[in-house]
PDB file of C-alpha atoms in Angstrom:
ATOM      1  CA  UNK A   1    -148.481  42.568 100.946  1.00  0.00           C
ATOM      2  CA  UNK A   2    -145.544  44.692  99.146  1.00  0.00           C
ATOM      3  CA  UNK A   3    -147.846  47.265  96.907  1.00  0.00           C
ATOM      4  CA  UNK A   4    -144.107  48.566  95.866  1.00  0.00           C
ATOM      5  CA  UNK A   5    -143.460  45.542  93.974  1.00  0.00           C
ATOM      6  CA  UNK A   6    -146.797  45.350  92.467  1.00  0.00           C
ATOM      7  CA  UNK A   7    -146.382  49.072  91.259  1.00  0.00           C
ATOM      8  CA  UNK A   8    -143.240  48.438  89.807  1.00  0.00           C
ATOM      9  CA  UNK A   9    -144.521  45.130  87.489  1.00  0.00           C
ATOM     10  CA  UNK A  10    -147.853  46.882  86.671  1.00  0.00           C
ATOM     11  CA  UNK A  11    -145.505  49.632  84.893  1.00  0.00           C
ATOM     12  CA  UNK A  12    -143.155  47.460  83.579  1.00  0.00           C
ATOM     13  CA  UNK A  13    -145.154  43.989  82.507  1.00  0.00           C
ATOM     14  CA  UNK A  14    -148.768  46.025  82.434  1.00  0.00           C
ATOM     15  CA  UNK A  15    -149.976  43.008  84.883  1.00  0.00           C
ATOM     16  CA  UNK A  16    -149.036  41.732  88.752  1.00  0.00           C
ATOM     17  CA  UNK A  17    -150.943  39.240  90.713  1.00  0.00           C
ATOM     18  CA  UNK A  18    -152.063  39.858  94.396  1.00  0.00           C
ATOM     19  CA  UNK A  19    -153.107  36.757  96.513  1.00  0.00           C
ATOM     20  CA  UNK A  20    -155.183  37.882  99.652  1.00  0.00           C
ATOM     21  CA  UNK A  21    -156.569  41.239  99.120  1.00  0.00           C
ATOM     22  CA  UNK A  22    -160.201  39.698 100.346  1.00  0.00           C
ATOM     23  CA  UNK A  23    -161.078  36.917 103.314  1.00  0.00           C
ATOM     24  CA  UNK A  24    -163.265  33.639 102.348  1.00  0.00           C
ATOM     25  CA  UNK A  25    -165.492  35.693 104.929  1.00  0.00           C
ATOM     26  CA  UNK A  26    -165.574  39.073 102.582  1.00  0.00           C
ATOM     27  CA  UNK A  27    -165.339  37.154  99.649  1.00  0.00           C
ATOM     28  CA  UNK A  28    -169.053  35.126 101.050  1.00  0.00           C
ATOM     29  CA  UNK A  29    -170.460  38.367 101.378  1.00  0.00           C
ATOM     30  CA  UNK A  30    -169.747  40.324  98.322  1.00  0.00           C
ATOM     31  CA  UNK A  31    -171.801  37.338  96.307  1.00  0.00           C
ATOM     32  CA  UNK A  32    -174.586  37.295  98.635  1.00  0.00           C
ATOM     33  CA  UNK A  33    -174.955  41.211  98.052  1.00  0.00           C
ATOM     34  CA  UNK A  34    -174.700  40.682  94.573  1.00  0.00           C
ATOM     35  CA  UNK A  35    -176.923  37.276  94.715  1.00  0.00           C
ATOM     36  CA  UNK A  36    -179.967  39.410  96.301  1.00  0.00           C
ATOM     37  CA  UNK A  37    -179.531  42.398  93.725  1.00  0.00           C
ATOM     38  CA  UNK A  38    -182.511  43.557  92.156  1.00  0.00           C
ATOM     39  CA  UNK A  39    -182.159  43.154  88.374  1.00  0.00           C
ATOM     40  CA  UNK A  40    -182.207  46.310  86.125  1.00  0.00           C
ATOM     41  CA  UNK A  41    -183.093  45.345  82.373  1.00  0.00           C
ATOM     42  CA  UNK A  42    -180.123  47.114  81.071  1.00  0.00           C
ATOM     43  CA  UNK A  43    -177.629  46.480  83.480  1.00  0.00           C
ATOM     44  CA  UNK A  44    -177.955  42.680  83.606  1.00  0.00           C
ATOM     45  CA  UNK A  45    -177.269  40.638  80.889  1.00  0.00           C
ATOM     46  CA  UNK A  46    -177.808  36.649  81.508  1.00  0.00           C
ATOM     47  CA  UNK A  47    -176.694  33.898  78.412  1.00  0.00           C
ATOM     48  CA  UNK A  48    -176.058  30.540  79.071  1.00  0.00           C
ATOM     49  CA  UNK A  49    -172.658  31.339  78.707  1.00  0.00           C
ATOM     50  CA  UNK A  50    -172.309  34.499  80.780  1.00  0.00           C
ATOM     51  CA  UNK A  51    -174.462  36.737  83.421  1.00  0.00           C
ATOM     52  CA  UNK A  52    -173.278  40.001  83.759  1.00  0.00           C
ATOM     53  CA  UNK A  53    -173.921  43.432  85.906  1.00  0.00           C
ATOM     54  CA  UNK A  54    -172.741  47.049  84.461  1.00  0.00           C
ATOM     55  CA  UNK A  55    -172.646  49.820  86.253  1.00  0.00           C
ATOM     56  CA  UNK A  56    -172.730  47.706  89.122  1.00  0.00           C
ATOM     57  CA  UNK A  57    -171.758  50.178  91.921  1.00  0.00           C
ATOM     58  CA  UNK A  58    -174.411  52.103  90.746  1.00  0.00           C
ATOM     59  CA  UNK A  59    -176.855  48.939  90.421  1.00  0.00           C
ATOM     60  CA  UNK A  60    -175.851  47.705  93.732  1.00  0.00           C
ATOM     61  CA  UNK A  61    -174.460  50.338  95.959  1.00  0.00           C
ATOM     62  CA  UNK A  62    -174.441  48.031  98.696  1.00  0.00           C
ATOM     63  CA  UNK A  63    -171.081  46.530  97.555  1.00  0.00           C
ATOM     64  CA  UNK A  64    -169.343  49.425  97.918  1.00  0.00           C
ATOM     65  CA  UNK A  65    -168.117  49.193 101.249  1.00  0.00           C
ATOM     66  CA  UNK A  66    -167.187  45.594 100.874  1.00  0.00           C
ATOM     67  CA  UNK A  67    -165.563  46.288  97.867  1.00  0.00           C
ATOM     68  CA  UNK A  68    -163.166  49.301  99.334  1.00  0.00           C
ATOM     69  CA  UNK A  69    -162.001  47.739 102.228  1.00  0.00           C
ATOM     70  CA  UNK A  70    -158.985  48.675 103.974  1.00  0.00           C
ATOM     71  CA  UNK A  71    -156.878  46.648 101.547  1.00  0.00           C
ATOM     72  CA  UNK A  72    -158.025  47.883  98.201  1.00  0.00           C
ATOM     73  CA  UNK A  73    -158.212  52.186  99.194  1.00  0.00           C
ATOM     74  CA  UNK A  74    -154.591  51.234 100.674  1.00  0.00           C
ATOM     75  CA  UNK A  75    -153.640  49.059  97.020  1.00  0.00           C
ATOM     76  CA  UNK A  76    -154.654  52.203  95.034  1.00  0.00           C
ATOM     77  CA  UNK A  77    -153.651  55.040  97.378  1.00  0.00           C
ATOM     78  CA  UNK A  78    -149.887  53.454  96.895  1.00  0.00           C
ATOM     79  CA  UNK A  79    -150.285  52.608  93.381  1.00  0.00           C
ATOM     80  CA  UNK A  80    -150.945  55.671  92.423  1.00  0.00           C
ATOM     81  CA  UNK A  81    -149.345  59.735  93.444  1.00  0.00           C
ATOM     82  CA  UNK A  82    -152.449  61.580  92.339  1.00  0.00           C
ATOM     83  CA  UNK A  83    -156.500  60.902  93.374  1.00  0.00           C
ATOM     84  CA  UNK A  84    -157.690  58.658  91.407  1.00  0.00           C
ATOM     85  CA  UNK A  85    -161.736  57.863  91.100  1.00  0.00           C
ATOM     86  CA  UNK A  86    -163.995  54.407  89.640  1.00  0.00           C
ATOM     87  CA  UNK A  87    -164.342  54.769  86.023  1.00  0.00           C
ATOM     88  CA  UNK A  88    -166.650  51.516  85.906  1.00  0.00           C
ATOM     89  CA  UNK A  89    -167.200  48.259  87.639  1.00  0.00           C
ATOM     90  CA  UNK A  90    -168.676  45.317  85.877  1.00  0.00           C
ATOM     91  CA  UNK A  91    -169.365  41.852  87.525  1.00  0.00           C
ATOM     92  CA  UNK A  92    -168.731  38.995  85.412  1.00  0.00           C
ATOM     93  CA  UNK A  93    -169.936  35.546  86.208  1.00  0.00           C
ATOM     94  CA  UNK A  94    -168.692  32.602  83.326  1.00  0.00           C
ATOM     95  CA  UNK A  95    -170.636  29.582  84.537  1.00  0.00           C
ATOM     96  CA  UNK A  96    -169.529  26.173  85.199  1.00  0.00           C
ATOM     97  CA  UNK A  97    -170.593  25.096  81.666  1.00  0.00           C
ATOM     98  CA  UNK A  98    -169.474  28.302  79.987  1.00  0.00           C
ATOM     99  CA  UNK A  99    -168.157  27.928  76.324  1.00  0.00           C
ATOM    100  CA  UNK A 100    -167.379  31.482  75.569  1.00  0.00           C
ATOM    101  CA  UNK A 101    -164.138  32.558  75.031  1.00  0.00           C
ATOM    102  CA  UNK A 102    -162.171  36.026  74.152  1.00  0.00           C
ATOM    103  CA  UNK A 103    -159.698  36.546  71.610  1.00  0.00           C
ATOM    104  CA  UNK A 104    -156.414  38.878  72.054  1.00  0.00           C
ATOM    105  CA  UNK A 105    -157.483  42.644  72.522  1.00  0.00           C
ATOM    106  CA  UNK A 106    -156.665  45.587  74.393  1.00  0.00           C
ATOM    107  CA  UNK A 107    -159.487  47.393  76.504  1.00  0.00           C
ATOM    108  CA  UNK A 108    -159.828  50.378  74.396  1.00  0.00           C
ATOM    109  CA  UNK A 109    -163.080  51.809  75.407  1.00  0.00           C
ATOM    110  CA  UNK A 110    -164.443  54.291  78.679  1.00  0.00           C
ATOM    111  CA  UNK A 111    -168.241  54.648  79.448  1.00  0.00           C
ATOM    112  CA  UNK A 112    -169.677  58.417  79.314  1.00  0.00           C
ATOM    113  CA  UNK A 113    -173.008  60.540  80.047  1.00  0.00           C
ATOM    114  CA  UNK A 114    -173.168  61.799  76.472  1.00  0.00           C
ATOM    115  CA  UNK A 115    -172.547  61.851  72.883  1.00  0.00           C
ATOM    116  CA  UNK A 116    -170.214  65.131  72.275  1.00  0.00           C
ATOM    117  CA  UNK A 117    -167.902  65.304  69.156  1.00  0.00           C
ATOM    118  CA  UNK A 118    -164.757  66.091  70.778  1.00  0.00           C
ATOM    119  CA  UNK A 119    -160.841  66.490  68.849  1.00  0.00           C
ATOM    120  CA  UNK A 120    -159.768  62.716  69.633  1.00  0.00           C
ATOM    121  CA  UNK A 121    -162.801  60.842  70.973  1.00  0.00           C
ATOM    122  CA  UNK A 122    -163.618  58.179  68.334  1.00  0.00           C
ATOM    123  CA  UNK A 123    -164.976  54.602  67.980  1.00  0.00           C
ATOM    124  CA  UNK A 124    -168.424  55.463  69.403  1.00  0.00           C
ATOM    125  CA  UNK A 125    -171.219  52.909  70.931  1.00  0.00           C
ATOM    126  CA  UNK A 126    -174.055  53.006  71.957  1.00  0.00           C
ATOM    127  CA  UNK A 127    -175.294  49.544  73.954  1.00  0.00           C
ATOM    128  CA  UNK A 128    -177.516  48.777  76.912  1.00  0.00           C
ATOM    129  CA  UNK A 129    -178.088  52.470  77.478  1.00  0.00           C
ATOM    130  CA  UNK A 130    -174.692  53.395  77.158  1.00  0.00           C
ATOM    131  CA  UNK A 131    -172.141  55.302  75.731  1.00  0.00           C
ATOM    132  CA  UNK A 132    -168.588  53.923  74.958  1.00  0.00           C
ATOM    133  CA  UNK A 133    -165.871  55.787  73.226  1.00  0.00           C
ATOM    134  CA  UNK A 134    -161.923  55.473  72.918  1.00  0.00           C
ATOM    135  CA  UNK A 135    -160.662  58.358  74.393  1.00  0.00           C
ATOM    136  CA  UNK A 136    -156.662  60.136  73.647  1.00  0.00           C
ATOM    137  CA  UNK A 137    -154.024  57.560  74.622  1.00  0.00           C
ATOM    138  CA  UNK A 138    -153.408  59.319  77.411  1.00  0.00           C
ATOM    139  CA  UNK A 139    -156.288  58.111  79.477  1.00  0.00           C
ATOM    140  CA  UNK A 140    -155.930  54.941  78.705  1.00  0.00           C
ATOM    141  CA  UNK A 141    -152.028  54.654  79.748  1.00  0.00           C
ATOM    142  CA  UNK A 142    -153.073  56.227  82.733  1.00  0.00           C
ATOM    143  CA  UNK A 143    -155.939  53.948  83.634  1.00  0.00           C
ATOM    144  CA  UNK A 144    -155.959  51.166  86.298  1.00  0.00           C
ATOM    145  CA  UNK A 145    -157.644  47.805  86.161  1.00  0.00           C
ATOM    146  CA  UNK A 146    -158.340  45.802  89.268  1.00  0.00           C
ATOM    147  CA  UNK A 147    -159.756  42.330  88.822  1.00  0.00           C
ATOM    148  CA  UNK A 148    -161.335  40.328  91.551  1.00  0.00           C
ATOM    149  CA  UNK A 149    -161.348  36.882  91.835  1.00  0.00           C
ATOM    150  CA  UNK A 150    -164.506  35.876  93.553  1.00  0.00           C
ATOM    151  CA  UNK A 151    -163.112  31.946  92.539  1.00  0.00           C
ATOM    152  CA  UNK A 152    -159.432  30.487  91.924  1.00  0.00           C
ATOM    153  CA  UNK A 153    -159.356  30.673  88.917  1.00  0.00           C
ATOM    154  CA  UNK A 154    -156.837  29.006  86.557  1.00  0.00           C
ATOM    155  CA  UNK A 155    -156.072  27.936  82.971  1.00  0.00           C
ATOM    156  CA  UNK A 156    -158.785  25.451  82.783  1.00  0.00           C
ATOM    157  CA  UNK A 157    -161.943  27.874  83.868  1.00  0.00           C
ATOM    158  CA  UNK A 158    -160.757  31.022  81.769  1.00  0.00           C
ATOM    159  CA  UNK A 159    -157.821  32.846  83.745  1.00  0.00           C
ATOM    160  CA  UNK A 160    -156.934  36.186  81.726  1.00  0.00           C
ATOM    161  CA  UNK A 161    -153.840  34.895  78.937  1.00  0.00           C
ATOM    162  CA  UNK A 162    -151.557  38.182  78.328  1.00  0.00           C
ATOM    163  CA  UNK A 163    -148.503  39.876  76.512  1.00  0.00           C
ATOM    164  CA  UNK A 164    -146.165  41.216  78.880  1.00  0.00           C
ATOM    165  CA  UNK A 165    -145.336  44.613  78.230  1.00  0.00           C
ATOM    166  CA  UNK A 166    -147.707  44.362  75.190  1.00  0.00           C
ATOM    167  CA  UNK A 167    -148.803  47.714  76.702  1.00  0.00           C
ATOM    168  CA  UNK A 168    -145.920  49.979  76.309  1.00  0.00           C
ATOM    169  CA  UNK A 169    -146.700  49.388  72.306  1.00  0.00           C
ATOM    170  CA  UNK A 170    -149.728  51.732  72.533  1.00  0.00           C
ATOM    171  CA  UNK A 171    -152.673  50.761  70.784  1.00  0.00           C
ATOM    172  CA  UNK A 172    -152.121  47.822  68.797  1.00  0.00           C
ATOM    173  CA  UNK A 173    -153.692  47.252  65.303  1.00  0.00           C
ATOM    174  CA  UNK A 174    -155.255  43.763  64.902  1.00  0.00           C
ATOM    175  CA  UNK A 175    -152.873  42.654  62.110  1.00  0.00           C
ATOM    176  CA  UNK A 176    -149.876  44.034  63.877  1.00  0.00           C
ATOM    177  CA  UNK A 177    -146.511  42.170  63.928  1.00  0.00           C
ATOM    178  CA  UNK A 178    -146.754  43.090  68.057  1.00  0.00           C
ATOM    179  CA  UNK A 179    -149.049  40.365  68.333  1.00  0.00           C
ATOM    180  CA  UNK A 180    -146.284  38.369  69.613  1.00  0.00           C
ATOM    181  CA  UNK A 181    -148.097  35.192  71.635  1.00  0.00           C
ATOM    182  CA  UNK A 182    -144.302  33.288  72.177  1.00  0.00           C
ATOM    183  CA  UNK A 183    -144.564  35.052  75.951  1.00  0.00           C
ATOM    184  CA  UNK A 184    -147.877  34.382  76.944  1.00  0.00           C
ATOM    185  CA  UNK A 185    -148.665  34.343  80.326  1.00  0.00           C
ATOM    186  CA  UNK A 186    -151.885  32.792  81.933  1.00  0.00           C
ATOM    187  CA  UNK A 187    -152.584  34.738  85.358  1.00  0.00           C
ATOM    188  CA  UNK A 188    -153.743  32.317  87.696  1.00  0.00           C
ATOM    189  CA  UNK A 189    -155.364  33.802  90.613  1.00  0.00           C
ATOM    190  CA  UNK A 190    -156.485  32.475  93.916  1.00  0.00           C
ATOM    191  CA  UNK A 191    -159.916  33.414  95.557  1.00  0.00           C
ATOM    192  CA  UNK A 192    -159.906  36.352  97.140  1.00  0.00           C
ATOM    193  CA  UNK A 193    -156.516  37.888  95.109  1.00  0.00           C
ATOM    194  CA  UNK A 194    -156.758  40.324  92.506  1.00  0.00           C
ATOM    195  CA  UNK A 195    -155.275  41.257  89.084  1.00  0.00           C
ATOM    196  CA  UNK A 196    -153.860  44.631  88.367  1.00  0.00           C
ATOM    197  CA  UNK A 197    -153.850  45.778  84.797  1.00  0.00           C
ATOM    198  CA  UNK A 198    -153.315  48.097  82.168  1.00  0.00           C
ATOM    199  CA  UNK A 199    -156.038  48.467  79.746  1.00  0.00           C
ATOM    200  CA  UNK A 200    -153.537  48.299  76.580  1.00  0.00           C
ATOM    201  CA  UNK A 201    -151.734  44.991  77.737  1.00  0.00           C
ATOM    202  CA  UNK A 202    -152.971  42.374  75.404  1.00  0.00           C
ATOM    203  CA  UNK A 203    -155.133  39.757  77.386  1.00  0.00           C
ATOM    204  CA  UNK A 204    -157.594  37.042  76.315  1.00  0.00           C
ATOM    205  CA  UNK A 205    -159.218  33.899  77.806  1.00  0.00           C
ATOM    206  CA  UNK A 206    -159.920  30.255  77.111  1.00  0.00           C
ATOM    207  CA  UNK A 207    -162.978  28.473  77.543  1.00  0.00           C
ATOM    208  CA  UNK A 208    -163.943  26.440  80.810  1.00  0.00           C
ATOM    209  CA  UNK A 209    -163.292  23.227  80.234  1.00  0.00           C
ATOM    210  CA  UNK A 210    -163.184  21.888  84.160  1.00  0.00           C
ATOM    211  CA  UNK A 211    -166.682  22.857  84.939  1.00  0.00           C
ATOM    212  CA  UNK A 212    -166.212  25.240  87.359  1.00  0.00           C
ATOM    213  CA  UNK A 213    -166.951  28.805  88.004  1.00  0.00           C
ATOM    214  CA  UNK A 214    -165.179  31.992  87.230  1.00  0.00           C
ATOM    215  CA  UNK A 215    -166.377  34.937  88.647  1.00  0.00           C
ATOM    216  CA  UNK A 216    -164.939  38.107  88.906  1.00  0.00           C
ATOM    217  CA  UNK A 217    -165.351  42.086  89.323  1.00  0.00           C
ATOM    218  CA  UNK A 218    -163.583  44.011  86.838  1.00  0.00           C
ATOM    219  CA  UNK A 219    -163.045  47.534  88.099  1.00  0.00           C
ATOM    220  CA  UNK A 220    -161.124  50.399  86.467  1.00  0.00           C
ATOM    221  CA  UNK A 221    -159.965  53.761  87.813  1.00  0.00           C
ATOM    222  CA  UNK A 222    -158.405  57.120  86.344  1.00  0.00           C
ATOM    223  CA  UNK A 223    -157.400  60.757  87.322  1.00  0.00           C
ATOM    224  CA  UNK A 224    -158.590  62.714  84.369  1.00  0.00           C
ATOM    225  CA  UNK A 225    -161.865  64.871  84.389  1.00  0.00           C
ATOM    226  CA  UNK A 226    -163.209  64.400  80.702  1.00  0.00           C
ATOM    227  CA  UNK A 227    -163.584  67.892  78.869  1.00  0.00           C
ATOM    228  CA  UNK A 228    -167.302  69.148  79.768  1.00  0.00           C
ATOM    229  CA  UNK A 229    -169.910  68.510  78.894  1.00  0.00           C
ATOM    230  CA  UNK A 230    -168.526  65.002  78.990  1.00  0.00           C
ATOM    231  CA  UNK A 231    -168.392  62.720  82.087  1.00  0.00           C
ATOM    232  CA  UNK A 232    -167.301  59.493  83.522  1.00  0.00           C
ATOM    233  CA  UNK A 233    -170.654  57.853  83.532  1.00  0.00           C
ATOM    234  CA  UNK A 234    -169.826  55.872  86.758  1.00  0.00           C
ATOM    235  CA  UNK A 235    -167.717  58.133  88.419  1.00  0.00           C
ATOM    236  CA  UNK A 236    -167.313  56.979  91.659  1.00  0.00           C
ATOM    237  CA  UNK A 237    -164.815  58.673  94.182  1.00  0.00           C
ATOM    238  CA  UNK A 238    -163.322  56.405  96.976  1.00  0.00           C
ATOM    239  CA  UNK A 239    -164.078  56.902 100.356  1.00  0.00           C
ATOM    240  CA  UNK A 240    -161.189  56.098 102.592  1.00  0.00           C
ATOM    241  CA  UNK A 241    -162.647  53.923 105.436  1.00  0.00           C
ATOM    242  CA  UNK A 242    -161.667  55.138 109.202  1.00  0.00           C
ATOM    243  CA  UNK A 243    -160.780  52.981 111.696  1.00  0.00           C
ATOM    244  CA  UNK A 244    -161.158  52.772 115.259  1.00  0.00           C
ATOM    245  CA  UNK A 245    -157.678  52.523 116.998  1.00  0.00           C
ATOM    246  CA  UNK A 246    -157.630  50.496 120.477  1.00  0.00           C
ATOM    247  CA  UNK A 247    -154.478  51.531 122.350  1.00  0.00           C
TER     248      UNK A 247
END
């Protein structure tokens, strides 16, 4: 797996697809640790069109160690020339039946401890507990996205649609001329692979119309500390695994 090449398109496109960053065997037990979760009002959300976990390392620390396996710490450790920590990991499932779709956007918004009026923290929310704002541009340039594919997922069962390059544009108004959809992409991604992302590259999806699943875990990492008294509410710092070496 050439990470080098991946950097280099995540910079320049603001997307690259990996194929095998998880076995069927890994992949088999990340759902059954999520399958036996215990359910936390806030952090689960269940439609008929979607069930969803936030703040699911927190809601299911279990996964962590499947999640960072030796391919992933080694994916961000050469993706990246500084430390770099979870921001938040969500766990989306769109069911077999799912009619929900998502329009052209850019992921604009980090999850925090607190409410603080602070120079250049706007858009606030406040849903399911939490607190969402849009932090300086900065942060969100700087922020990674991994997406795992827990199922192949293609154009027919709601693989991401995106702009390349959309995000070296910086945040895009919705009535922009940038919204440019003549180089669409649809990232089709095998089970087990992964999507890398930035945040400000435009990206949408379709609904499922080959009745069958699409699950994935969305997980996004940065270097900044937020200006106290604000935090990362799900900050999360990797734990490089150690291996045993036979000689």
């Amino acid at each position: 797996m050439n990470y080098k090449i991946n950097k280099i398109e995540l910079e320049e496109n603001g997307y690259s697809i990996l194929t095998d960053l998880y076995s069927q065997n890994e992949i088999s037990e990340i759902l059954a640790c999520i399958e036996n979760a215990e359910q936390v009002e806030n952090s689960f959300m269940r439609t008929k069109d979607l069930f969803a976990i936030r703040q699911l390392i927190t809601n299911v620390p279990e996964l962590s160690d499947l999640l960072f396996n030796k391919k992933l710490t080694e994916l961000i450790s050469d993706l990246t020339e500084s430390e770099y920590f979870l921001t938040k990991a969500i766990y989306f499932d769109k069911p077999s039946e799912s009619n929900w779709f998502v329009a052209y956007h850019q992921d604009l918004s980090i999850t925090v401890d607190q409410k603080v009026e602070l120079e250049n923290y706007v858009n606030w929310t406040f849903k399911k507990g939490q607190y969402g704002v849009q932090p300086p541009v900065q942060i969100l340039e700087d922020t990674i996205t991994i997406r795992i594919h827990l199922d192949k997922t293609d154009k027919n069962n709601g693989a991401l649609k995106v702009i390349p390059k959309s995000h070296l544009n910086g945040i895009i108004r919705a009535d922009s001329k940038d919204w440019n959809l003549e180089n669409e992409f649809i990232c089709e991604i095998e089970k087990g692979g992964a999507m890398l992302m930035k945040p400000l590259t435009l990206h949408a999806s379709n609904r499922t119309t080959n009745r069958k699943k699409r699950r994935v875990i969305h997980l996004e990492f940065n270097k900044y500390r937020l200006p106290k008294p604000l935090a990362w509410l799900e900050y999360y710092n990797i734990k490089k695994p150690v291996y045993n070496h036979s000689y």
